Amino acid sequence: MRIGFMREMTPGERRIALTPQVAGKLIKLGADVVLESGAGASLGLSDAEFTALGATIADRQAILTGVDILLCVRRPDPAELRQVKAGTLVVGLFDPMFHPDGVQASIDQGLSVISMEYIPRTTRAQKMDVLSSQANLAGYVAVILGAERLDRILPMMMTPAGTIAPANVFIIGAGVAGLQAIATAHRLGARVTAFDTRPVVKEQVQSLGAKFLEIDLGETGQTAGGYATQLTPEQLALQKAGQAKQCAQSDLVITTAQLFGRKAPILIDAPMVAGMKPGSVIVDLAVETGGNVEGVRLNEEVITDNGVRLIGLGNLPGMVAAHASQMYAANLYNLLSEYWDKEQGFVLNLEDDILTSCVIVHQGSLRNDQIRGALENLATPAGKGA
Ligand code: NAD
């Protein structure tokens, strides 16, 4: 079975789908691994580091048309997907709700697609869970980035010149990224407070040494998969009012609140930003799905009139691309090896609960109703090309 990967073409994407170590493990399983020359260059990895382990080099066109499985970080451009041989399995972060054009191209071309965002959040699938592996790194990077942009330090310091109080860090959303951000800020000596709409999180926040901000929103909950449910407009207003004072007292605010497959909620509006101290910093981790902060702009840093820095940099895991690739590649290996048969290679068993969730297209047929809605929107003149 031929497994290929290519250079990532998304601007600024430094992560790669396979590291030499994982390519070697796939070869040991019995796969032929083929890569485009320079596929590891963004991490300073030479072709020779892959070929030394038995991988081969081919040009991009040969990979698109000649492999059984194409591994990617981000989905290839739709125009490229339309060149992939029918029946090929493409595996990557397809982001189908925000970029349905890649799904449409895969359907038209008769491909199969595993969208890594749809790996279920179950115990058995944990080792394949790229949302967790990448969000964990994003939470760490958000704190380091925010700390670097502050004009003050995070820990308390008692010196002959006087005592410096610890910085106040406020984390909104305590999922995988938020919990890692709490742990990182706490380790750096900050005084950390956090909030999440899922009440089950309170204990996890406290066990990491942070304070949980209590806001009574009435009935909130989570889906069977553990994701937050959308708040009503009244609940959102209550949340904003409850957070305003905490934001005003904070030096660094990190927002991570997402709703799977939907636009992120605005949790910090312009008056709340206006109430914050000059020199304070907000890092918005939800910026790629619309942002949690009013005024934040994707891939930009904005300084407001009152001197608050809004950081909207996307792809934070890509800032630590070596470790992000190591974890991403390991997630892919764990997925492929779980269903590997010595004779047949990767067996796509649609009865399996993990595969039934993450195989969003099978030989040109769409298998996910949530994505069907996004595709219908793409087909209407207003939604076309959006
Ligand atoms: P996510 O990225 O979808 O959202 C981040 C956090 O934002 C979540 O904790 C969510 O509750 C929170 N949020 C949403 N709206 C909010 C609001 N208005 N205000 C404040 N916070 C808000 O979440 P995630 O990190 O991907 O985790 C989703 C779930 O999956 C969690 O329950 C997590 O524990 C679970 N999970 C399970 C496994 C597993 O069992 N294998 C692995 C990873 C994650």
Short mmCIF file of C-alpha atoms and ligand atoms in Angstrom, two decimals:
data_model
loop_
_atom_site.label_atom_id
_atom_site.label_comp_id
_atom_site.label_asym_id
_atom_site.label_seq_id
_atom_site.Cartn_x
_atom_site.Cartn_y
_atom_site.Cartn_z
CA MET A 1 0.00 0.00 0.00
CA ARG A 2 1.44 3.38 -1.06
CA ILE A 3 1.21 6.21 1.44
CA GLY A 4 2.26 9.67 0.28
CA PHE A 5 2.68 13.15 1.67
CA MET A 6 3.64 16.45 0.11
CA ARG A 7 4.76 19.96 1.01
CA GLU A 8 1.97 21.86 2.78
CA MET A 9 0.78 24.72 0.58
CA THR A 10 -1.31 26.70 3.10
CA PRO A 11 0.57 29.98 3.64
CA GLY A 12 2.48 29.98 6.93
CA GLU A 13 1.87 26.28 7.62
CA ARG A 14 5.14 24.80 8.91
CA ARG A 15 3.72 21.55 10.29
CA ILE A 16 4.27 18.37 8.29
CA ALA A 17 2.15 15.21 8.15
CA LEU A 18 4.91 12.64 8.69
CA THR A 19 8.16 12.88 10.59
CA PRO A 20 11.03 10.56 9.57
CA GLN A 21 10.47 8.49 12.70
CA VAL A 22 6.80 7.89 11.92
CA ALA A 23 7.52 7.31 8.21
CA GLY A 24 9.95 4.60 9.36
CA LYS A 25 7.28 3.03 11.56
CA LEU A 26 4.83 2.92 8.64
CA ILE A 27 7.49 1.28 6.46
CA LYS A 28 8.03 -1.33 9.18
CA LEU A 29 4.29 -2.04 9.08
CA GLY A 30 4.68 -2.84 5.39
CA ALA A 31 3.73 0.46 3.69
CA ASP A 32 5.59 2.11 0.81
CA VAL A 33 6.09 5.71 1.89
CA VAL A 34 6.62 8.30 -0.81
CA LEU A 35 7.17 12.02 -0.31
CA GLU A 36 7.59 15.12 -2.39
CA SER A 37 11.13 16.48 -2.34
CA GLY A 38 11.33 19.16 0.37
CA ALA A 39 8.25 17.92 2.23
CA GLY A 40 10.16 18.18 5.53
CA ALA A 41 12.06 21.39 4.68
CA SER A 42 9.84 23.64 6.81
CA LEU A 43 11.28 21.82 9.84
CA GLY A 44 14.81 21.68 8.44
CA LEU A 45 14.44 17.96 7.61
CA SER A 46 16.20 16.77 4.46
CA ASP A 47 14.86 14.20 2.00
CA ALA A 48 17.77 11.96 3.03
CA GLU A 49 16.41 11.67 6.57
CA PHE A 50 13.33 10.00 5.11
CA THR A 51 15.02 7.96 2.37
CA ALA A 52 17.54 6.57 4.88
CA LEU A 53 14.57 4.81 6.49
CA GLY A 54 13.27 3.40 3.20
CA ALA A 55 10.97 6.17 1.92
CA THR A 56 11.17 7.24 -1.74
CA ILE A 57 10.92 10.65 -3.43
CA ALA A 58 8.44 11.44 -6.20
CA ASP A 59 7.15 14.63 -7.79
CA ARG A 60 3.93 16.19 -6.59
CA GLN A 61 1.91 15.09 -9.60
CA ALA A 62 3.02 11.48 -9.21
CA ILE A 63 1.95 11.52 -5.57
CA LEU A 64 -1.44 13.05 -6.34
CA THR A 65 -2.18 10.39 -8.93
CA GLY A 66 -0.26 7.41 -7.62
CA VAL A 67 -0.86 6.74 -3.93
CA ASP A 68 -3.54 4.80 -2.05
CA ILE A 69 -3.46 7.11 0.98
CA LEU A 70 -2.52 10.79 0.90
CA LEU A 71 -1.61 12.22 4.32
CA CYS A 72 -1.85 15.98 4.88
CA VAL A 73 -1.94 18.49 7.70
CA ARG A 74 -4.37 20.85 5.93
CA ARG A 75 -6.57 19.64 3.10
CA PRO A 76 -4.99 20.19 -0.33
CA ASP A 77 -6.37 22.97 -2.50
CA PRO A 78 -9.64 21.85 -4.19
CA ALA A 79 -7.98 22.22 -7.62
CA GLU A 80 -5.35 19.69 -6.53
CA LEU A 81 -7.93 17.36 -5.01
CA ARG A 82 -9.52 17.24 -8.46
CA GLN A 83 -6.30 15.65 -9.76
CA VAL A 84 -6.17 12.87 -7.16
CA LYS A 85 -6.94 9.38 -8.46
CA ALA A 86 -10.50 8.19 -7.72
CA GLY A 87 -10.66 5.84 -4.75
CA THR A 88 -7.70 7.43 -2.95
CA LEU A 89 -8.11 8.00 0.79
CA VAL A 90 -7.12 11.55 1.79
CA VAL A 91 -6.47 12.13 5.50
CA GLY A 92 -6.07 15.57 7.08
CA LEU A 93 -7.64 18.55 8.79
CA PHE A 94 -10.39 19.25 6.24
CA ASP A 95 -12.18 21.86 8.37
CA PRO A 96 -15.32 20.97 6.40
CA MET A 97 -17.78 23.32 8.09
CA PHE A 98 -15.69 26.38 7.25
CA HIS A 99 -14.15 25.09 3.97
CA PRO A 100 -16.74 22.82 2.35
CA ASP A 101 -15.15 23.32 -1.10
CA GLY A 102 -12.55 20.65 -0.27
CA VAL A 103 -15.33 18.19 0.56
CA GLN A 104 -17.17 19.00 -2.67
CA ALA A 105 -14.02 18.43 -4.75
CA SER A 106 -13.46 15.07 -2.99
CA ILE A 107 -17.04 14.00 -3.72
CA ASP A 108 -16.78 15.01 -7.37
CA GLN A 109 -13.50 13.15 -7.71
CA GLY A 110 -14.75 9.91 -6.07
CA LEU A 111 -12.28 10.10 -3.16
CA SER A 112 -12.58 8.94 0.44
CA VAL A 113 -11.80 11.47 3.18
CA ILE A 114 -10.90 11.11 6.83
CA SER A 115 -11.35 14.53 8.42
CA MET A 116 -9.21 14.41 11.54
CA GLU A 117 -11.46 16.91 13.36
CA TYR A 118 -14.12 14.18 13.42
CA ILE A 119 -12.12 11.60 15.40
CA PRO A 120 -14.54 11.02 18.30
CA ARG A 121 -13.52 12.18 21.78
CA THR A 122 -13.61 8.65 23.23
CA THR A 123 -11.04 6.81 25.32
CA ARG A 124 -10.16 4.39 22.51
CA ALA A 125 -9.64 7.25 20.04
CA GLN A 126 -7.56 9.44 22.37
CA LYS A 127 -4.27 8.39 20.76
CA MET A 128 -5.58 9.59 17.36
CA ASP A 129 -7.13 12.83 18.64
CA VAL A 130 -5.42 15.66 16.76
CA LEU A 131 -7.78 18.30 18.14
CA SER A 132 -6.42 17.50 21.59
CA SER A 133 -2.77 17.13 20.60
CA GLN A 134 -2.78 20.45 18.75
CA ALA A 135 -5.01 22.36 21.21
CA ASN A 136 -2.73 21.32 24.05
CA LEU A 137 0.21 23.01 22.30
CA ALA A 138 -1.93 26.03 21.38
CA GLY A 139 -2.78 26.57 25.06
CA TYR A 140 0.91 26.59 25.94
CA VAL A 141 1.86 28.91 23.06
CA ALA A 142 -0.95 31.36 23.94
CA VAL A 143 0.54 31.93 27.41
CA ILE A 144 4.13 32.22 26.18
CA LEU A 145 3.06 34.63 23.42
CA GLY A 146 0.95 36.72 25.77
CA ALA A 147 3.70 36.81 28.40
CA GLU A 148 6.19 38.00 25.81
CA ARG A 149 3.91 40.83 24.66
CA LEU A 150 3.21 42.08 28.21
CA ASP A 151 5.31 44.91 29.58
CA ARG A 152 5.35 43.17 32.95
CA ILE A 153 6.29 39.76 34.36
CA LEU A 154 4.02 36.90 35.43
CA PRO A 155 5.53 35.73 38.75
CA MET A 156 5.70 37.51 42.06
CA MET A 157 9.19 38.79 42.86
CA MET A 158 10.44 39.99 46.23
CA THR A 159 13.64 41.93 45.74
CA PRO A 160 15.58 44.63 47.66
CA ALA A 161 14.09 47.09 45.15
CA GLY A 162 10.58 46.15 46.15
CA THR A 163 7.94 43.51 45.66
CA ILE A 164 6.28 42.79 42.33
CA ALA A 165 2.79 41.30 42.56
CA PRO A 166 1.98 38.30 40.35
CA ALA A 167 0.16 39.06 37.10
CA ASN A 168 -3.53 38.25 36.86
CA VAL A 169 -4.33 35.86 34.03
CA PHE A 170 -7.93 35.10 33.06
CA ILE A 171 -8.70 32.10 30.87
CA ILE A 172 -12.10 31.77 29.22
CA GLY A 173 -12.93 28.25 28.06
CA ALA A 174 -11.31 25.40 29.96
CA GLY A 175 -11.25 22.62 27.35
CA VAL A 176 -7.98 21.06 26.23
CA ALA A 177 -6.32 24.38 25.23
CA GLY A 178 -7.67 26.29 28.22
CA LEU A 179 -6.54 23.71 30.76
CA GLN A 180 -3.03 23.70 29.28
CA ALA A 181 -3.02 27.52 29.34
CA ILE A 182 -4.03 27.44 33.02
CA ALA A 183 -1.26 24.98 33.84
CA THR A 184 1.35 26.97 31.91
CA ALA A 185 0.40 30.34 33.41
CA HIS A 186 0.31 28.80 36.88
CA ARG A 187 3.77 27.29 36.40
CA LEU A 188 5.07 30.72 35.39
CA GLY A 189 3.82 32.11 38.67
CA ALA A 190 0.71 34.03 37.58
CA ARG A 191 -2.48 34.29 39.60
CA VAL A 192 -4.93 32.41 37.36
CA THR A 193 -8.73 32.57 37.15
CA ALA A 194 -10.81 30.63 34.62
CA PHE A 195 -14.39 30.24 33.44
CA ASP A 196 -16.25 27.70 31.32
CA THR A 197 -19.96 27.13 30.71
CA ARG A 198 -19.62 23.41 31.34
CA PRO A 199 -19.94 23.06 35.13
CA VAL A 200 -18.00 19.76 35.14
CA VAL A 201 -14.83 21.72 34.42
CA LYS A 202 -14.75 23.59 37.76
CA GLU A 203 -12.93 20.80 39.58
CA GLN A 204 -10.33 20.42 36.81
CA VAL A 205 -9.64 24.17 36.92
CA GLN A 206 -9.20 24.12 40.70
CA SER A 207 -6.97 21.05 40.61
CA LEU A 208 -4.55 23.03 38.40
CA GLY A 209 -4.26 25.72 41.06
CA ALA A 210 -6.60 28.27 39.45
CA LYS A 211 -9.70 29.96 40.77
CA PHE A 212 -13.00 29.21 39.00
CA LEU A 213 -15.04 32.33 38.33
CA GLU A 214 -18.63 31.68 39.42
CA ILE A 215 -21.28 33.11 37.08
CA ASP A 216 -24.83 31.83 37.39
CA LEU A 217 -26.04 31.25 33.82
CA GLY A 218 -28.89 28.90 34.73
CA GLU A 219 -29.06 25.67 32.74
CA THR A 220 -25.95 25.10 30.58
CA GLY A 221 -24.74 21.77 29.41
CA GLN A 222 -22.73 19.75 27.00
CA THR A 223 -23.42 17.46 24.06
CA ALA A 224 -23.02 13.69 24.31
CA GLY A 225 -19.57 14.18 22.77
CA GLY A 226 -18.55 16.56 25.57
CA TYR A 227 -18.80 19.79 23.54
CA ALA A 228 -20.39 22.94 24.96
CA THR A 229 -23.93 23.74 23.86
CA GLN A 230 -24.74 27.18 22.47
CA LEU A 231 -25.87 29.75 25.06
CA THR A 232 -29.05 31.82 24.67
CA PRO A 233 -28.57 35.57 24.04
CA GLU A 234 -29.70 36.19 27.66
CA GLN A 235 -27.10 33.76 29.00
CA LEU A 236 -24.39 35.36 26.87
CA ALA A 237 -25.30 38.78 28.27
CA LEU A 238 -25.09 37.37 31.82
CA GLN A 239 -21.72 35.81 31.05
CA LYS A 240 -20.32 39.07 29.69
CA ALA A 241 -21.54 41.03 32.72
CA GLY A 242 -20.03 38.42 35.06
CA GLN A 243 -16.65 38.55 33.30
CA ALA A 244 -16.30 42.32 32.85
CA LYS A 245 -14.79 42.96 36.29
CA GLN A 246 -12.39 40.03 35.94
CA CYS A 247 -11.22 41.33 32.53
CA ALA A 248 -10.72 44.83 33.96
CA GLN A 249 -8.45 43.38 36.68
CA SER A 250 -6.48 41.10 34.36
CA ASP A 251 -3.12 41.68 32.73
CA LEU A 252 -3.50 38.78 30.30
CA VAL A 253 -6.76 37.29 29.04
CA ILE A 254 -6.78 34.12 26.93
CA THR A 255 -9.99 33.11 25.20
CA THR A 256 -10.43 29.56 23.90
CA ALA A 257 -14.22 29.17 23.71
CA GLN A 258 -15.34 27.25 20.64
CA LEU A 259 -18.52 25.55 19.51
CA PHE A 260 -17.72 22.56 17.31
CA GLY A 261 -18.50 23.31 13.65
CA ARG A 262 -20.02 26.72 14.41
CA LYS A 263 -18.84 30.31 14.66
CA ALA A 264 -17.29 31.04 18.06
CA PRO A 265 -19.33 33.22 20.47
CA ILE A 266 -18.27 36.83 21.14
CA LEU A 267 -17.51 36.82 24.87
CA ILE A 268 -15.55 40.06 25.21
CA ASP A 269 -17.22 43.02 23.53
CA ALA A 270 -15.80 46.47 22.81
CA PRO A 271 -16.95 48.08 26.11
CA MET A 272 -15.27 45.24 28.05
CA VAL A 273 -12.02 45.81 26.13
CA ALA A 274 -12.38 49.55 26.80
CA GLY A 275 -12.63 48.74 30.53
CA MET A 276 -9.26 46.94 30.55
CA LYS A 277 -5.93 48.41 31.68
CA PRO A 278 -3.51 49.93 29.14
CA GLY A 279 -0.74 47.44 28.40
CA SER A 280 -2.95 44.42 29.03
CA VAL A 281 -3.08 41.70 26.40
CA ILE A 282 -5.80 39.43 25.02
CA VAL A 283 -4.87 36.30 23.05
CA ASP A 284 -7.88 34.99 21.12
CA LEU A 285 -7.44 31.30 20.35
CA ALA A 286 -10.84 31.11 18.66
CA VAL A 287 -9.85 33.67 16.01
CA GLU A 288 -9.91 31.11 13.18
CA THR A 289 -13.59 30.38 13.82
CA GLY A 290 -14.59 34.05 14.10
CA GLY A 291 -13.04 34.99 17.44
CA ASN A 292 -14.26 35.47 21.01
CA VAL A 293 -13.24 39.12 21.14
CA GLU A 294 -14.81 42.06 19.35
CA GLY A 295 -12.22 43.87 17.20
CA VAL A 296 -9.78 40.98 16.90
CA ARG A 297 -8.43 40.38 13.39
CA LEU A 298 -7.09 37.09 12.01
CA ASN A 299 -3.29 37.00 11.83
CA GLU A 300 -2.96 40.52 13.20
CA GLU A 301 -2.15 42.27 16.44
CA VAL A 302 -4.34 45.29 17.06
CA ILE A 303 -3.70 47.91 19.75
CA THR A 304 -6.92 49.57 20.84
CA ASP A 305 -7.34 53.28 21.67
CA ASN A 306 -6.99 52.47 25.37
CA GLY A 307 -3.75 50.53 24.79
CA VAL A 308 -5.00 46.94 24.97
CA ARG A 309 -3.23 44.55 22.61
CA LEU A 310 -5.55 42.10 20.83
CA ILE A 311 -3.62 39.14 19.46
CA GLY A 312 -5.44 37.26 16.72
CA LEU A 313 -2.65 35.10 15.38
CA GLY A 314 -3.98 31.90 13.82
CA ASN A 315 -2.40 28.45 13.90
CA LEU A 316 -0.62 28.70 17.25
CA PRO A 317 0.39 25.00 17.11
CA GLY A 318 2.26 25.93 13.90
CA MET A 319 4.52 28.19 16.02
CA VAL A 320 5.90 25.07 17.68
CA ALA A 321 5.80 23.13 14.43
CA ALA A 322 8.39 20.50 15.36
CA HIS A 323 6.45 19.20 18.36
CA ALA A 324 3.10 19.81 16.66
CA SER A 325 4.24 17.65 13.71
CA GLN A 326 5.63 14.99 16.02
CA MET A 327 2.26 14.70 17.74
CA TYR A 328 0.19 15.03 14.57
CA ALA A 329 2.22 12.33 12.81
CA ALA A 330 1.89 10.06 15.85
CA ASN A 331 -1.90 10.58 15.79
CA LEU A 332 -1.95 9.57 12.09
CA TYR A 333 0.20 6.51 12.77
CA ASN A 334 -2.06 5.43 15.62
CA LEU A 335 -5.06 5.70 13.31
CA LEU A 336 -3.49 3.79 10.41
CA SER A 337 -1.89 1.08 12.53
CA GLU A 338 -5.14 0.43 14.45
CA TYR A 339 -6.77 -0.81 11.21
CA TRP A 340 -3.71 -2.29 9.51
CA ASP A 341 -3.80 -5.76 8.02
CA LYS A 342 -0.54 -7.44 6.97
CA GLU A 343 -1.89 -8.45 3.55
CA GLN A 344 -4.34 -5.66 2.74
CA GLY A 345 -2.78 -2.66 4.49
CA PHE A 346 -5.21 -0.09 5.92
CA VAL A 347 -8.74 -1.54 6.05
CA LEU A 348 -11.49 1.05 6.06
CA ASN A 349 -14.15 -0.69 8.13
CA LEU A 350 -17.19 1.57 8.21
CA GLU A 351 -18.78 -0.52 10.98
CA ASP A 352 -16.10 0.69 13.39
CA ASP A 353 -17.26 3.53 15.67
CA ILE A 354 -14.13 5.66 15.17
CA LEU A 355 -14.08 5.33 11.38
CA THR A 356 -17.81 5.80 11.04
CA SER A 357 -17.39 9.18 12.69
CA CYS A 358 -14.30 10.50 10.89
CA VAL A 359 -14.79 9.11 7.35
CA ILE A 360 -16.80 12.04 6.03
CA VAL A 361 -16.69 10.98 2.38
CA HIS A 362 -16.51 7.38 1.17
CA GLN A 363 -15.74 6.76 -2.51
CA GLY A 364 -17.44 9.99 -3.49
CA SER A 365 -20.46 9.70 -1.14
CA LEU A 366 -20.92 12.19 1.66
CA ARG A 367 -21.53 10.47 5.02
CA ASN A 368 -22.09 13.37 7.41
CA ASP A 369 -25.38 15.29 7.74
CA GLN A 370 -23.86 18.32 9.48
CA ILE A 371 -21.52 18.81 6.53
CA ARG A 372 -24.39 18.28 4.04
CA GLY A 373 -25.86 21.57 5.29
CA ALA A 374 -22.56 23.40 4.71
CA LEU A 375 -22.40 21.98 1.16
CA GLU A 376 -25.95 23.07 0.39
CA ASN A 377 -24.97 26.58 1.45
CA LEU A 378 -21.94 26.38 -0.85
CA ALA A 379 -24.24 25.52 -3.75
CA THR A 380 -26.46 28.60 -3.30
CA PRO A 381 -25.32 31.78 -5.12
CA ALA A 382 -24.92 33.67 -1.79
CA GLY A 383 -22.79 30.94 -0.24
CA LYS A 384 -20.75 30.09 -3.33
CA GLY A 385 -17.05 30.56 -2.89
CA ALA A 386 -17.50 31.75 0.71
P1 NAD B 1 -13.58 23.24 22.31
O1 NAD B 1 -12.28 23.59 21.65
O2 NAD B 1 -14.74 22.87 21.47
O3 NAD B 1 -14.01 24.49 23.26
C1 NAD B 1 -13.12 24.97 24.23
C2 NAD B 1 -13.83 25.21 25.52
O4 NAD B 1 -14.66 26.36 25.39
C3 NAD B 1 -14.74 24.08 25.99
O5 NAD B 1 -14.33 23.67 27.28
C4 NAD B 1 -16.12 24.70 26.00
O6 NAD B 1 -16.92 24.20 27.06
C5 NAD B 1 -15.79 26.16 26.21
N1 NAD B 1 -16.85 27.10 25.89
C6 NAD B 1 -17.77 27.10 24.88
N2 NAD B 1 -18.57 28.17 24.95
C7 NAD B 1 -18.15 28.90 26.02
C8 NAD B 1 -18.58 30.11 26.62
N3 NAD B 1 -19.60 30.81 26.16
N4 NAD B 1 -17.90 30.55 27.71
C9 NAD B 1 -16.85 29.87 28.22
N5 NAD B 1 -16.41 28.71 27.70
C10 NAD B 1 -17.06 28.22 26.62
O7 NAD B 1 -13.36 22.11 23.40
P2 NAD B 1 -12.27 20.95 23.47
O8 NAD B 1 -11.09 21.44 24.18
O9 NAD B 1 -12.08 20.37 22.11
O10 NAD B 1 -13.00 19.91 24.40
C11 NAD B 1 -14.33 19.51 24.12
C12 NAD B 1 -14.73 18.38 25.01
O11 NAD B 1 -14.11 17.17 24.63
C13 NAD B 1 -14.39 18.56 26.48
O12 NAD B 1 -15.47 18.04 27.21
C14 NAD B 1 -13.19 17.69 26.67
O13 NAD B 1 -13.02 17.28 28.00
C15 NAD B 1 -13.58 16.56 25.78
N6 NAD B 1 -12.45 15.74 25.39
C16 NAD B 1 -12.55 14.40 25.59
C17 NAD B 1 -11.50 13.58 25.20
C18 NAD B 1 -11.59 12.12 25.42
O14 NAD B 1 -12.39 11.67 26.20
N7 NAD B 1 -10.82 11.35 24.71
C19 NAD B 1 -10.38 14.13 24.59
C20 NAD B 1 -10.33 15.50 24.39
C21 NAD B 1 -11.38 16.31 24.78
#
